[in-house]
Amino acid sequence: MSQTVSPPRTDHPDLPGPVRTRRRLPRYAATGLYLAGLLLGAVLSALSGFNPALTVIYGVAIGTVAVYAASRAVEGTRKATDRLVTCIVVTAFGIAVVPLVWLSYTVLDRGLTRLDGTFFSNSMVGVVGEGGGAYHAIMGTLIITALAAVISVPIGLLTAIYLVEYGSGRLKRAITFFVDVMTGIPSIVAGLFAFALFTLLFGNDVRLGVMGAVALSVLMIPVVVRSSEEVLKLVPNELREASYALGVPKWRTVVKVVLPTAIAGLGTGVTLSIARVVGETAPLLVTVGLITSTNLNPFDGRMATLPVFAYYQLTQPGTATQAFLDRAWTAALVLIILVMALNVVARLISRFFAPQTGR
Amino acid sequence: MAKRIDVSDLNIYYGNFLAVEGVNVSIEPRSITALIGPSGCGKSTFLRSINRMHEVLPGARVEGKIVMDGQDLYGADVDPVNVRRQIGMVFQRPNPFPTMSIYDNVAAGMRLNAKKMKKTDTDELVERSLRGANLWNEVKDRLDRPGSSLSGGQQQRLCIARAIAVEPDVLLMDEPCSALDPISTLAIEDLMTELKERFTIVIVTHNMQQAARVSEQTGFFNLNGVGQPGRLIEFNPTEKIFSNPDEKATEDYISGRFG
Ligand SMILES: Nc1ncnc2c1ncn2[C@@H]1O[C@H](COP(=O)(O)OP(=O)(O)O)[C@@H](O)[C@H]1O
Ligand SMILES: [Mg+2]
């Protein structure tokens, strides 16, 4: 049985064509029904004293039911189910976005008050009320995170290379297992680990920036390993074989063919792993502590970091409570901006370093 | 410099699975040897064992002897990397390096092995290899474009240029035309006929006309059933194989009678 395409009919233009058509709801019907639903929702919620959240909840529920019913009556069950699922998916998306928008709005609203030059140029030395800034905390976060990256990226990358290119058998399985375990370590445990390690090495009451970097590395290494491993696995085996067939030894193949091919994904993974740890508070709280002055040397004493700075501004305000709260919000805002900047960098890396296939 | 290859009592394994059994054959220098046979009978496996690419896979191993001009390729003191420098390979699917330009792809054998070369020498090598692969005129204006910007047939010729740029003695080709259109296929067949002046060529092909057109010698691989090892059933001059083969199985395969 083969289907033939019938030529267009010109003789009986009013006969049904080969494709059956069905009535459809007008284009703006769904939107209109939802607006009507919202209106009804407003009325309903007004019965018990007007409430915007309740309005939206009633409105969406009524709108969904109305769209489904209308579609079922006019377009049939298949289309109606389609519309129902579309409504549910969009609603779920909306619910997921609400906290994000709310949080961004709140942080922006409260953080902007102190987003000024002083905040970026002053430390907290001698500040008990208004003024002061987080220069020392911003620099501390940058230094400690960079140090954590310097420790984690080589270890993580080399581990991933071992797992994908060289490893086999029991050792490979053991490493994979422990990387999995490390992924689940709570961040406070990482902090306590670094704390215990340095206390054993240097005695009690030691506080160093590098301790924080070590704690962050414990969290960062498994992320780097995992993301790099996935990316290296994506490099087609044919490229490795092409290189071997030219008489290139394995290690050169890895360095000159596999890594350059995967560089975009590796860069993206590393950047995202940095973004993952830059906002960690607990491990830094127990290892690095906090100071009010600027200390740029991670091997000498306490340092300030943005998350810990925000934490203390919030929990231990002096007499001028509002000034401390404002600084905490601004520190949070700067941290969010930092993470977003890292995400943008990750995107740019994957855009610019991806192998070109353009014709 | 083309070289002669003698294979004796070769068994090829994937782990415990014997994929190819008891191959004895002599491959003549400066000629094209074609390998034909149904899918899964071990043609690729045999070809990859000649330049020791087989053992790259975990668990894969080889028993027996392959001798190239008196040198045992599987000898204890032989480095597989050196074998592969002498025996180049072209794969079924064109696989230029995606991060490299056309120029760098051709120079890859030198670059990846960190051979120091003067810029003029490299230029000359690239041009010579691309001319050798009949690709120079098509790409000479865009040597810095990525290799993946070429058409499939051009990419395969780029891979051939890359393989001959390291000046191997032997060139192995595993179904080099099966992903290409008829015109590109003809271009590559012409190229093979030119290249056999300088190299020993072994080609696996599913296309019997192609084997008949280009090769001097033809080997027919077959297997008795699934899970059985593949064997070299017959090895004879191409004319004989296609007109009056010694073995019934060969005749059946060539005339399209299977099973
Ligand atoms: N990587 C591999 N691992 C295990 N068995 C393989 C592998 N590659 C091929 N084989 C087996 O080896 C036999 C020969 O395969 P192959 O050489 O690819 O055949 P051909 O190239 O003639 O089609 C087949 O039975 C196939 O299943
Ligand atoms: Mg094959």
PDB file of N, CA, C and O in Angstrom, chain A residues 266-314:
ATOM      1  N   LEU A 266      35.976  22.840  28.716  1.00  0.00           N
ATOM      2  CA  LEU A 266      36.782  22.835  29.935  1.00  0.00           C
ATOM      3  C   LEU A 266      36.740  24.208  30.591  1.00  0.00           C
ATOM      4  O   LEU A 266      36.541  24.323  31.806  1.00  0.00           O
ATOM      5  N   GLY A 267      36.912  25.253  29.783  1.00  0.00           N
ATOM      6  CA  GLY A 267      36.882  26.614  30.325  1.00  0.00           C
ATOM      7  C   GLY A 267      35.541  26.918  30.966  1.00  0.00           C
ATOM      8  O   GLY A 267      35.471  27.474  32.066  1.00  0.00           O
ATOM      9  N   THR A 268      34.470  26.523  30.282  1.00  0.00           N
ATOM     10  CA  THR A 268      33.142  26.756  30.834  1.00  0.00           C
ATOM     11  C   THR A 268      32.986  26.039  32.173  1.00  0.00           C
ATOM     12  O   THR A 268      32.502  26.615  33.156  1.00  0.00           O
ATOM     13  N   GLY A 269      33.406  24.779  32.217  1.00  0.00           N
ATOM     14  CA  GLY A 269      33.260  24.000  33.439  1.00  0.00           C
ATOM     15  C   GLY A 269      34.026  24.613  34.593  1.00  0.00           C
ATOM     16  O   GLY A 269      33.509  24.728  35.712  1.00  0.00           O
ATOM     17  N   VAL A 270      35.258  25.046  34.325  1.00  0.00           N
ATOM     18  CA  VAL A 270      36.075  25.631  35.386  1.00  0.00           C
ATOM     19  C   VAL A 270      35.424  26.914  35.903  1.00  0.00           C
ATOM     20  O   VAL A 270      35.303  27.134  37.114  1.00  0.00           O
ATOM     21  N   THR A 271      34.954  27.753  34.973  1.00  0.00           N
ATOM     22  CA  THR A 271      34.342  29.010  35.393  1.00  0.00           C
ATOM     23  C   THR A 271      33.107  28.759  36.250  1.00  0.00           C
ATOM     24  O   THR A 271      32.902  29.408  37.285  1.00  0.00           O
ATOM     25  N   LEU A 272      32.298  27.789  35.837  1.00  0.00           N
ATOM     26  CA  LEU A 272      31.094  27.512  36.616  1.00  0.00           C
ATOM     27  C   LEU A 272      31.444  26.929  37.982  1.00  0.00           C
ATOM     28  O   LEU A 272      30.753  27.190  38.973  1.00  0.00           O
ATOM     29  N   SER A 273      32.531  26.171  38.040  1.00  0.00           N
ATOM     30  CA  SER A 273      32.909  25.623  39.351  1.00  0.00           C
ATOM     31  C   SER A 273      33.388  26.749  40.269  1.00  0.00           C
ATOM     32  O   SER A 273      33.166  26.693  41.482  1.00  0.00           O
ATOM     33  N   ILE A 274      34.022  27.767  39.697  1.00  0.00           N
ATOM     34  CA  ILE A 274      34.401  28.923  40.522  1.00  0.00           C
ATOM     35  C   ILE A 274      33.146  29.626  41.034  1.00  0.00           C
ATOM     36  O   ILE A 274      33.030  29.961  42.222  1.00  0.00           O
ATOM     37  N   ALA A 275      32.186  29.804  40.127  1.00  0.00           N
ATOM     38  CA  ALA A 275      30.944  30.449  40.532  1.00  0.00           C
ATOM     39  C   ALA A 275      30.256  29.656  41.637  1.00  0.00           C
ATOM     40  O   ALA A 275      29.617  30.218  42.526  1.00  0.00           O
ATOM     41  N   ARG A 276      30.437  28.344  41.579  1.00  0.00           N
ATOM     42  CA  ARG A 276      29.809  27.485  42.585  1.00  0.00           C
ATOM     43  C   ARG A 276      30.362  27.746  43.991  1.00  0.00           C
ATOM     44  O   ARG A 276      29.620  27.701  44.970  1.00  0.00           O
ATOM     45  N   VAL A 277      31.676  28.040  44.115  1.00  0.00           N
ATOM     46  CA  VAL A 277      32.240  28.161  45.458  1.00  0.00           C
ATOM     47  C   VAL A 277      32.406  29.606  45.930  1.00  0.00           C
ATOM     48  O   VAL A 277      32.663  29.829  47.103  1.00  0.00           O
ATOM     49  N   VAL A 278      32.243  30.569  45.006  1.00  0.00           N
ATOM     50  CA  VAL A 278      32.584  31.933  45.384  1.00  0.00           C
ATOM     51  C   VAL A 278      31.668  32.458  46.489  1.00  0.00           C
ATOM     52  O   VAL A 278      32.051  33.317  47.277  1.00  0.00           O
ATOM     53  N   GLY A 279      30.459  31.914  46.583  1.00  0.00           N
ATOM     54  CA  GLY A 279      29.536  32.404  47.595  1.00  0.00           C
ATOM     55  C   GLY A 279      29.489  31.571  48.863  1.00  0.00           C
ATOM     56  O   GLY A 279      28.646  31.808  49.719  1.00  0.00           O
ATOM     57  N   GLU A 280      30.380  30.588  48.990  1.00  0.00           N
ATOM     58  CA  GLU A 280      30.364  29.731  50.181  1.00  0.00           C
ATOM     59  C   GLU A 280      30.675  30.548  51.439  1.00  0.00           C
ATOM     60  O   GLU A 280      31.626  31.330  51.464  1.00  0.00           O
ATOM     61  N   THR A 281      29.891  30.349  52.478  1.00  0.00           N
ATOM     62  CA  THR A 281      30.089  31.098  53.708  1.00  0.00           C
ATOM     63  C   THR A 281      30.705  30.245  54.810  1.00  0.00           C
ATOM     64  O   THR A 281      31.737  30.585  55.381  1.00  0.00           O
ATOM     65  N   ALA A 282      30.053  29.100  55.073  1.00  0.00           N
ATOM     66  CA  ALA A 282      30.414  28.318  56.248  1.00  0.00           C
ATOM     67  C   ALA A 282      31.896  27.941  56.301  1.00  0.00           C
ATOM     68  O   ALA A 282      32.552  28.165  57.330  1.00  0.00           O
ATOM     69  N   PRO A 283      32.465  27.389  55.221  1.00  0.00           N
ATOM     70  CA  PRO A 283      33.873  26.977  55.327  1.00  0.00           C
ATOM     71  C   PRO A 283      34.798  28.160  55.580  1.00  0.00           C
ATOM     72  O   PRO A 283      35.809  28.021  56.278  1.00  0.00           O
ATOM     73  N   LEU A 284      34.444  29.329  55.051  1.00  0.00           N
ATOM     74  CA  LEU A 284      35.311  30.491  55.251  1.00  0.00           C
ATOM     75  C   LEU A 284      35.155  31.036  56.668  1.00  0.00           C
ATOM     76  O   LEU A 284      36.109  31.514  57.279  1.00  0.00           O
ATOM     77  N   LEU A 285      33.956  30.909  57.192  1.00  0.00           N
ATOM     78  CA  LEU A 285      33.686  31.384  58.545  1.00  0.00           C
ATOM     79  C   LEU A 285      34.604  30.696  59.543  1.00  0.00           C
ATOM     80  O   LEU A 285      35.174  31.331  60.433  1.00  0.00           O
ATOM     81  N   VAL A 286      34.780  29.371  59.388  1.00  0.00           N
ATOM     82  CA  VAL A 286      35.574  28.656  60.385  1.00  0.00           C
ATOM     83  C   VAL A 286      37.064  28.691  60.080  1.00  0.00           C
ATOM     84  O   VAL A 286      37.869  28.418  60.960  1.00  0.00           O
ATOM     85  N   THR A 287      37.457  28.991  58.842  1.00  0.00           N
ATOM     86  CA  THR A 287      38.884  28.910  58.524  1.00  0.00           C
ATOM     87  C   THR A 287      39.552  30.263  58.399  1.00  0.00           C
ATOM     88  O   THR A 287      40.695  30.428  58.791  1.00  0.00           O
ATOM     89  N   VAL A 288      38.861  31.221  57.785  1.00  0.00           N
ATOM     90  CA  VAL A 288      39.497  32.493  57.462  1.00  0.00           C
ATOM     91  C   VAL A 288      39.112  33.577  58.454  1.00  0.00           C
ATOM     92  O   VAL A 288      39.867  34.511  58.706  1.00  0.00           O
ATOM     93  N   GLY A 289      37.909  33.420  59.026  1.00  0.00           N
ATOM     94  CA  GLY A 289      37.447  34.429  59.959  1.00  0.00           C
ATOM     95  C   GLY A 289      37.153  35.737  59.251  1.00  0.00           C
ATOM     96  O   GLY A 289      36.776  35.763  58.082  1.00  0.00           O
ATOM     97  N   LEU A 290      37.346  36.836  59.978  1.00  0.00           N
ATOM     98  CA  LEU A 290      37.028  38.144  59.406  1.00  0.00           C
ATOM     99  C   LEU A 290      37.897  39.186  60.087  1.00  0.00           C
ATOM    100  O   LEU A 290      38.217  39.068  61.267  1.00  0.00           O
ATOM    101  N   ILE A 291      38.325  40.188  59.330  1.00  0.00           N
ATOM    102  CA  ILE A 291      38.945  41.348  59.955  1.00  0.00           C
ATOM    103  C   ILE A 291      38.356  42.590  59.343  1.00  0.00           C
ATOM    104  O   ILE A 291      37.757  42.534  58.264  1.00  0.00           O
ATOM    105  N   THR A 292      38.548  43.716  60.006  1.00  0.00           N
ATOM    106  CA  THR A 292      37.979  44.954  59.488  1.00  0.00           C
ATOM    107  C   THR A 292      38.953  45.680  58.571  1.00  0.00           C
ATOM    108  O   THR A 292      38.554  46.512  57.781  1.00  0.00           O
ATOM    109  N   SER A 293      40.242  45.336  58.666  1.00  0.00           N
ATOM    110  CA  SER A 293      41.209  46.032  57.824  1.00  0.00           C
ATOM    111  C   SER A 293      41.532  45.180  56.600  1.00  0.00           C
ATOM    112  O   SER A 293      41.077  44.052  56.481  1.00  0.00           O
ATOM    113  N   THR A 294      42.320  45.745  55.696  1.00  0.00           N
ATOM    114  CA  THR A 294      42.632  45.051  54.458  1.00  0.00           C
ATOM    115  C   THR A 294      43.856  44.169  54.651  1.00  0.00           C
ATOM    116  O   THR A 294      44.912  44.656  55.048  1.00  0.00           O
ATOM    117  N   ASN A 295      43.692  42.875  54.358  1.00  0.00           N
ATOM    118  CA  ASN A 295      44.831  41.966  54.375  1.00  0.00           C
ATOM    119  C   ASN A 295      44.839  41.231  53.046  1.00  0.00           C
ATOM    120  O   ASN A 295      43.939  40.466  52.740  1.00  0.00           O
ATOM    121  N   LEU A 296      45.871  41.500  52.246  1.00  0.00           N
ATOM    122  CA  LEU A 296      45.907  40.885  50.922  1.00  0.00           C
ATOM    123  C   LEU A 296      46.815  39.674  50.891  1.00  0.00           C
ATOM    124  O   LEU A 296      47.035  39.095  49.840  1.00  0.00           O
ATOM    125  N   ASN A 297      47.368  39.286  52.039  1.00  0.00           N
ATOM    126  CA  ASN A 297      48.293  38.156  52.044  1.00  0.00           C
ATOM    127  C   ASN A 297      47.609  36.913  52.621  1.00  0.00           C
ATOM    128  O   ASN A 297      47.367  36.820  53.815  1.00  0.00           O
ATOM    129  N   PRO A 298      47.305  35.949  51.759  1.00  0.00           N
ATOM    130  CA  PRO A 298      46.563  34.785  52.223  1.00  0.00           C
ATOM    131  C   PRO A 298      47.386  33.867  53.126  1.00  0.00           C
ATOM    132  O   PRO A 298      46.855  32.886  53.639  1.00  0.00           O
ATOM    133  N   PHE A 299      48.668  34.157  53.292  1.00  0.00           N
ATOM    134  CA  PHE A 299      49.490  33.305  54.145  1.00  0.00           C
ATOM    135  C   PHE A 299      49.766  33.954  55.493  1.00  0.00           C
ATOM    136  O   PHE A 299      50.638  33.522  56.231  1.00  0.00           O
ATOM    137  N   ASP A 300      49.033  35.025  55.772  1.00  0.00           N
ATOM    138  CA  ASP A 300      49.309  35.728  57.016  1.00  0.00           C
ATOM    139  C   ASP A 300      48.011  36.207  57.647  1.00  0.00           C
ATOM    140  O   ASP A 300      47.488  37.263  57.305  1.00  0.00           O
ATOM    141  N   GLY A 301      47.480  35.417  58.533  1.00  0.00           N
ATOM    142  CA  GLY A 301      46.366  35.868  59.361  1.00  0.00           C
ATOM    143  C   GLY A 301      45.014  35.918  58.683  1.00  0.00           C
ATOM    144  O   GLY A 301      44.846  35.507  57.534  1.00  0.00           O
ATOM    145  N   ARG A 302      44.039  36.431  59.422  1.00  0.00           N
ATOM    146  CA  ARG A 302      42.657  36.475  58.970  1.00  0.00           C
ATOM    147  C   ARG A 302      42.512  37.354  57.741  1.00  0.00           C
ATOM    148  O   ARG A 302      43.271  38.290  57.522  1.00  0.00           O
ATOM    149  N   MET A 303      41.494  37.032  56.941  1.00  0.00           N
ATOM    150  CA  MET A 303      41.142  37.879  55.808  1.00  0.00           C
ATOM    151  C   MET A 303      39.635  38.088  55.823  1.00  0.00           C
ATOM    152  O   MET A 303      38.903  37.308  56.424  1.00  0.00           O
ATOM    153  N   ALA A 304      39.191  39.133  55.127  1.00  0.00           N
ATOM    154  CA  ALA A 304      37.756  39.331  54.989  1.00  0.00           C
ATOM    155  C   ALA A 304      37.302  38.748  53.657  1.00  0.00           C
ATOM    156  O   ALA A 304      38.054  38.754  52.689  1.00  0.00           O
ATOM    157  N   THR A 305      36.091  38.201  53.636  1.00  0.00           N
ATOM    158  CA  THR A 305      35.505  37.742  52.373  1.00  0.00           C
ATOM    159  C   THR A 305      34.069  38.228  52.326  1.00  0.00           C
ATOM    160  O   THR A 305      33.447  38.447  53.372  1.00  0.00           O
ATOM    161  N   LEU A 306      33.530  38.363  51.140  1.00  0.00           N
ATOM    162  CA  LEU A 306      32.187  38.948  50.998  1.00  0.00           C
ATOM    163  C   LEU A 306      31.106  38.184  51.760  1.00  0.00           C
ATOM    164  O   LEU A 306      30.324  38.801  52.495  1.00  0.00           O
ATOM    165  N   PRO A 307      31.021  36.853  51.614  1.00  0.00           N
ATOM    166  CA  PRO A 307      29.919  36.170  52.311  1.00  0.00           C
ATOM    167  C   PRO A 307      30.036  36.321  53.826  1.00  0.00           C
ATOM    168  O   PRO A 307      29.023  36.583  54.493  1.00  0.00           O
ATOM    169  N   VAL A 308      31.244  36.173  54.366  1.00  0.00           N
ATOM    170  CA  VAL A 308      31.417  36.285  55.812  1.00  0.00           C
ATOM    171  C   VAL A 308      31.163  37.721  56.263  1.00  0.00           C
ATOM    172  O   VAL A 308      30.556  37.973  57.306  1.00  0.00           O
ATOM    173  N   PHE A 309      31.633  38.658  55.450  1.00  0.00           N
ATOM    174  CA  PHE A 309      31.377  40.077  55.716  1.00  0.00           C
ATOM    175  C   PHE A 309      29.876  40.325  55.836  1.00  0.00           C
ATOM    176  O   PHE A 309      29.397  40.903  56.825  1.00  0.00           O
ATOM    177  N   ALA A 310      29.108  39.827  54.848  1.00  0.00           N
ATOM    178  CA  ALA A 310      27.658  40.026  54.869  1.00  0.00           C
ATOM    179  C   ALA A 310      27.056  39.378  56.109  1.00  0.00           C
ATOM    180  O   ALA A 310      26.196  39.957  56.785  1.00  0.00           O
ATOM    181  N   TYR A 311      27.552  38.197  56.446  1.00  0.00           N
ATOM    182  CA  TYR A 311      27.018  37.466  57.593  1.00  0.00           C
ATOM    183  C   TYR A 311      27.197  38.266  58.877  1.00  0.00           C
ATOM    184  O   TYR A 311      26.263  38.418  59.663  1.00  0.00           O
ATOM    185  N   TYR A 312      28.396  38.805  59.063  1.00  0.00           N
ATOM    186  CA  TYR A 312      28.641  39.531  60.312  1.00  0.00           C
ATOM    187  C   TYR A 312      27.932  40.882  60.339  1.00  0.00           C
ATOM    188  O   TYR A 312      27.489  41.334  61.394  1.00  0.00           O
ATOM    189  N   GLN A 313      27.847  41.537  59.174  1.00  0.00           N
ATOM    190  CA  GLN A 313      27.106  42.796  59.143  1.00  0.00           C
ATOM    191  C   GLN A 313      25.663  42.558  59.585  1.00  0.00           C
ATOM    192  O   GLN A 313      25.064  43.363  60.275  1.00  0.00           O
ATOM    193  N   LEU A 314      25.140  41.419  59.162  1.00  0.00           N
ATOM    194  CA  LEU A 314      23.745  41.117  59.449  1.00  0.00           C
ATOM    195  C   LEU A 314      23.558  40.686  60.902  1.00  0.00           C
ATOM    196  O   LEU A 314      22.630  41.134  61.577  1.00  0.00           O
TER     197      LEU A 314
END
